[in-house]
CSV table of C-alpha atoms and ligand atoms in Angstrom, one decimal:
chain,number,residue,atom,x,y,z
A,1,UNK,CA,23.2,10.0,14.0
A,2,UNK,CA,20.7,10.8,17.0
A,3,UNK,CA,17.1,9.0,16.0
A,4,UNK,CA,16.6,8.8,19.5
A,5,UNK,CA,14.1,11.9,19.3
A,6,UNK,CA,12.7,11.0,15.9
A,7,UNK,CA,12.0,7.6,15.9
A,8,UNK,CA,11.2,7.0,19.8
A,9,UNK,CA,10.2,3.7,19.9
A,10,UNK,CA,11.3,1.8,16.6
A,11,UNK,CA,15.1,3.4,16.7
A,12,UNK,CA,16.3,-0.2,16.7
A,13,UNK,CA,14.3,-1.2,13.6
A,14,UNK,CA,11.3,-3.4,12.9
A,15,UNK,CA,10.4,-6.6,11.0
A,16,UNK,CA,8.2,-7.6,8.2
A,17,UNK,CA,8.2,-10.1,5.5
A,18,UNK,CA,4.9,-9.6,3.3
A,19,UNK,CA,3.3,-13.6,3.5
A,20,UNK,CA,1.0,-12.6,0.8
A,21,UNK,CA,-1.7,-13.6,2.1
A,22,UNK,CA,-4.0,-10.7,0.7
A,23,UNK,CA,-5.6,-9.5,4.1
A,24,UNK,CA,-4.6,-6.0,3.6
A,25,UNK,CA,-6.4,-5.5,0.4
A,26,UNK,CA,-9.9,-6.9,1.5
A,27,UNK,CA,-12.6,-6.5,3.8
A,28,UNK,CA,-14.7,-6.4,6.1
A,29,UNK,CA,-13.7,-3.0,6.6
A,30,UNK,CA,-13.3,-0.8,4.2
A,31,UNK,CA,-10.8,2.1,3.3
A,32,UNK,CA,-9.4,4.4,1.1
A,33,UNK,CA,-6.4,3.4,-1.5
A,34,UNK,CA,-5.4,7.0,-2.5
A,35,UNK,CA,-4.0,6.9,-6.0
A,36,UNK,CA,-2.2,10.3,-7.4
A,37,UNK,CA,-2.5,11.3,-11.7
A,38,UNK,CA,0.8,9.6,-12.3
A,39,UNK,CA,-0.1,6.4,-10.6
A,40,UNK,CA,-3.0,6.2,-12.4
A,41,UNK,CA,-1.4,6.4,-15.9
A,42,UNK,CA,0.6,3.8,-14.8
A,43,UNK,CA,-2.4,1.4,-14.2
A,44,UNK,CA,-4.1,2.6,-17.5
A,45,UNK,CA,-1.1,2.0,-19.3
A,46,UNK,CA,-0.4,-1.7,-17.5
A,47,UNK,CA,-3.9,-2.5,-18.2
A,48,UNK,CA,-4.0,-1.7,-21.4
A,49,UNK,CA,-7.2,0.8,-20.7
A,50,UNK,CA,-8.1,4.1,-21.9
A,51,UNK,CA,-7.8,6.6,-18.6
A,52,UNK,CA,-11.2,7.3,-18.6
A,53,UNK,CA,-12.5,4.1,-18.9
A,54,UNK,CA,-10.2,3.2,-15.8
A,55,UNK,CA,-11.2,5.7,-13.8
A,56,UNK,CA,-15.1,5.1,-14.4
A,57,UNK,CA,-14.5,1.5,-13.7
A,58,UNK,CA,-11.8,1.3,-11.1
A,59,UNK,CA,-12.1,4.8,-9.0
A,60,UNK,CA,-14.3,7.2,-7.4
A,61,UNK,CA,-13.9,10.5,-6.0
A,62,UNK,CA,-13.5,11.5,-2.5
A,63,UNK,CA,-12.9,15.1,-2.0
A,64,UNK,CA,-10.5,16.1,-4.7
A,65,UNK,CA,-8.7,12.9,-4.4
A,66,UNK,CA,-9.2,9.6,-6.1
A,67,UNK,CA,-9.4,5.9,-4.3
A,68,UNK,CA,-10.2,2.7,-5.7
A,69,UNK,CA,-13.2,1.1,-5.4
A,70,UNK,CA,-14.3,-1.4,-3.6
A,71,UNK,CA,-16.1,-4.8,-3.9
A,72,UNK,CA,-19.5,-3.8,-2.3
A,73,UNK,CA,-20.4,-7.1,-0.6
A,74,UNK,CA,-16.9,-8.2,0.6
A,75,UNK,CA,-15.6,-4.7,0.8
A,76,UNK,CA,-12.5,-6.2,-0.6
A,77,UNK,CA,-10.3,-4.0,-3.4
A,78,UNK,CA,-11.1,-4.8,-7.0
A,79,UNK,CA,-8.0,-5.5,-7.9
A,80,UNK,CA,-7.4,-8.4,-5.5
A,81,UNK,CA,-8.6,-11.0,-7.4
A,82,UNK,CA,-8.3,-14.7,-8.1
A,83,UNK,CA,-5.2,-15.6,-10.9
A,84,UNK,CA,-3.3,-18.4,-11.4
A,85,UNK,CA,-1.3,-18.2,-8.6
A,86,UNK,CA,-4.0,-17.7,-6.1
A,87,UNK,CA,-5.4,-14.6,-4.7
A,88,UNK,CA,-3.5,-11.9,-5.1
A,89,UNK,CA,-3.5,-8.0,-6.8
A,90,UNK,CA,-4.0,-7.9,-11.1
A,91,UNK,CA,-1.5,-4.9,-10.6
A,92,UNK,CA,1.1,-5.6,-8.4
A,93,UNK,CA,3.8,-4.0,-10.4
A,94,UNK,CA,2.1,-0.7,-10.4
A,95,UNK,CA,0.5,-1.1,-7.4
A,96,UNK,CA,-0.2,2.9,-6.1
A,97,UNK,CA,2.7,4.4,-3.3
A,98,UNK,CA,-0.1,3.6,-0.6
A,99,UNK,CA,-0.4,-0.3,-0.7
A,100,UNK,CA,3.8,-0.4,-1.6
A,101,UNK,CA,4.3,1.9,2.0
A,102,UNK,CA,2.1,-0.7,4.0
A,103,UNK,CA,2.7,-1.9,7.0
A,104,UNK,CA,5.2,1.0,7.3
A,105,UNK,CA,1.9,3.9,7.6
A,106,UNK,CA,2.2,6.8,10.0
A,107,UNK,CA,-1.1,5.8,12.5
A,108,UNK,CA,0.4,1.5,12.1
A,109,UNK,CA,3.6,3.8,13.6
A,110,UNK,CA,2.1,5.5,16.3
A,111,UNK,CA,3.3,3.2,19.1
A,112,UNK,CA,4.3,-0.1,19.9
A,113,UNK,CA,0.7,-1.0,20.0
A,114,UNK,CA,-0.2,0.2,16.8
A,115,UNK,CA,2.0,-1.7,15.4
A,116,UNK,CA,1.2,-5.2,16.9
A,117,UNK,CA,-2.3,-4.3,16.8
A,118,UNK,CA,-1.9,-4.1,13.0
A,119,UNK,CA,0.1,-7.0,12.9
A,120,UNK,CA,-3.3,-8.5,14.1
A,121,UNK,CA,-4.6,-8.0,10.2
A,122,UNK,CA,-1.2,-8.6,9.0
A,123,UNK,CA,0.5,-12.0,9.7
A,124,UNK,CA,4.1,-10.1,8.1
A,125,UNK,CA,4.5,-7.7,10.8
A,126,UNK,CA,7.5,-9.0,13.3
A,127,UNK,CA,8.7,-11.6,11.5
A,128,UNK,CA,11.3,-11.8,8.5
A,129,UNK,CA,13.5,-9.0,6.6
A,130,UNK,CA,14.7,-6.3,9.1
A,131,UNK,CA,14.6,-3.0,8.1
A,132,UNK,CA,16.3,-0.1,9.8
A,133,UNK,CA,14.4,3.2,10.7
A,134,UNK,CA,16.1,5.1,7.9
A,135,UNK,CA,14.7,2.6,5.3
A,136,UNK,CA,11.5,3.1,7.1
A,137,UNK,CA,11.9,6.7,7.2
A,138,UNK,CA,12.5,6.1,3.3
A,139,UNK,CA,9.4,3.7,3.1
A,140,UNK,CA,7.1,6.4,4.3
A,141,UNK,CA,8.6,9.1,2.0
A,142,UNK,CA,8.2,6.4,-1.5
A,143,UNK,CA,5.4,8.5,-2.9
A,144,UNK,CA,6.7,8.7,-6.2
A,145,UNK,CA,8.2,5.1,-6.3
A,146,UNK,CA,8.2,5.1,-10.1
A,147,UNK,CA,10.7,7.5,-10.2
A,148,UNK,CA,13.6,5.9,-8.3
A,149,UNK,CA,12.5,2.2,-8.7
A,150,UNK,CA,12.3,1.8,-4.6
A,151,UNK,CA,10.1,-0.9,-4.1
B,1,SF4,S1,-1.7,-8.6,5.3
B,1,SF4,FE1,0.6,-8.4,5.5
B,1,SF4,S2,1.4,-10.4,5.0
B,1,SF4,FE2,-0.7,-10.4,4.2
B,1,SF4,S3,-0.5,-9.6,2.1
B,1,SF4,FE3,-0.8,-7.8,3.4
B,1,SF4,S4,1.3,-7.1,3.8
B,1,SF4,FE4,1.4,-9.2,3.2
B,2,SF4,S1,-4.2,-2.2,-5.4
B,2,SF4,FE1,-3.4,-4.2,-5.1
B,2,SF4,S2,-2.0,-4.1,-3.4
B,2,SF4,FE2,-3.3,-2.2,-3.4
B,2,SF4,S3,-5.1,-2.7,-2.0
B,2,SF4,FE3,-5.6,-3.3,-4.1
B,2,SF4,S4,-5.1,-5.4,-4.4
B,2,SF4,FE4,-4.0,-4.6,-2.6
């Protein structure tokens, strides 16, 4: 297969290893953490929360989309938070398609430099697993990750 046109600069693959070190999910600047209807049901269900309730608590509307709030001072998301085994996200296992896709985000893709400029925020980027463009390709496309279990 040719991925010399398609993929022109990470046709060899890249590597990350997530260190879980939470920088991704907090501040100081602040961002959007699109969730779609689906995901959303999956939170309310894993929560044990009513939709609505969820959604006043958790989301606010941008556009006709819906991203999760964040903590105003720290600008962190509210669902990194402090458990028992240190800092991390309450909903990990249904975490939306967005935060599962990171580092592997078109504009972290751009170039070479966008890539090691984001692995400035994130201490995972060139280090650990190796993962082949195609499982890139397929890490970009995981938008309905509840449906085929891809992580
Ligand atoms: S910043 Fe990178 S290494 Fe740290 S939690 Fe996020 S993905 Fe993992
Ligand atoms: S939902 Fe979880 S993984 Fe996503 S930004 Fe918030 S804390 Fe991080």
């Amino acid at each position: 297969m040719n991925l010399g046109n398609k993929f022109p600069w990470y046709s060899a693959g890249l590597h990350f290893e997530c260190l879980q070190c939470g920088r991704c999910c907090a501040g100081p600047e602040g961002g959007y953490i699109w969730v779609s209807r689906p995901e959303i049901r999956l939170i309310a269900d894993f929560l044990k929360m009513h939709v609505k309730e969820l959604k006043r608590k958790f989301f606010k509307r941008v556009g006709l989309r819906l991203t999760i709030v964040e903590d105003p001072h720290t600008l962190d998301c509210v669902f990194l938070q402090q458990t028992k085994q240190g800092r991390g996200c309450v909903i990990y296992e249904v975490r939306p398609a967005q935060c599962r896709n990171w580092p592997f985000w078109e504009h972290n893709l751009v170039s070479p430099g966008t890539w090691n400029s984001t692995g400035r925020k994130c201490p995972g980027i060139n280090r650990g697993r190796f993962y082949s463009p195609e499982q890139i390709q397929d890490k970009k496309k995981n938008k309905k990750w509840w449906r085929n279990g891809k992580t």
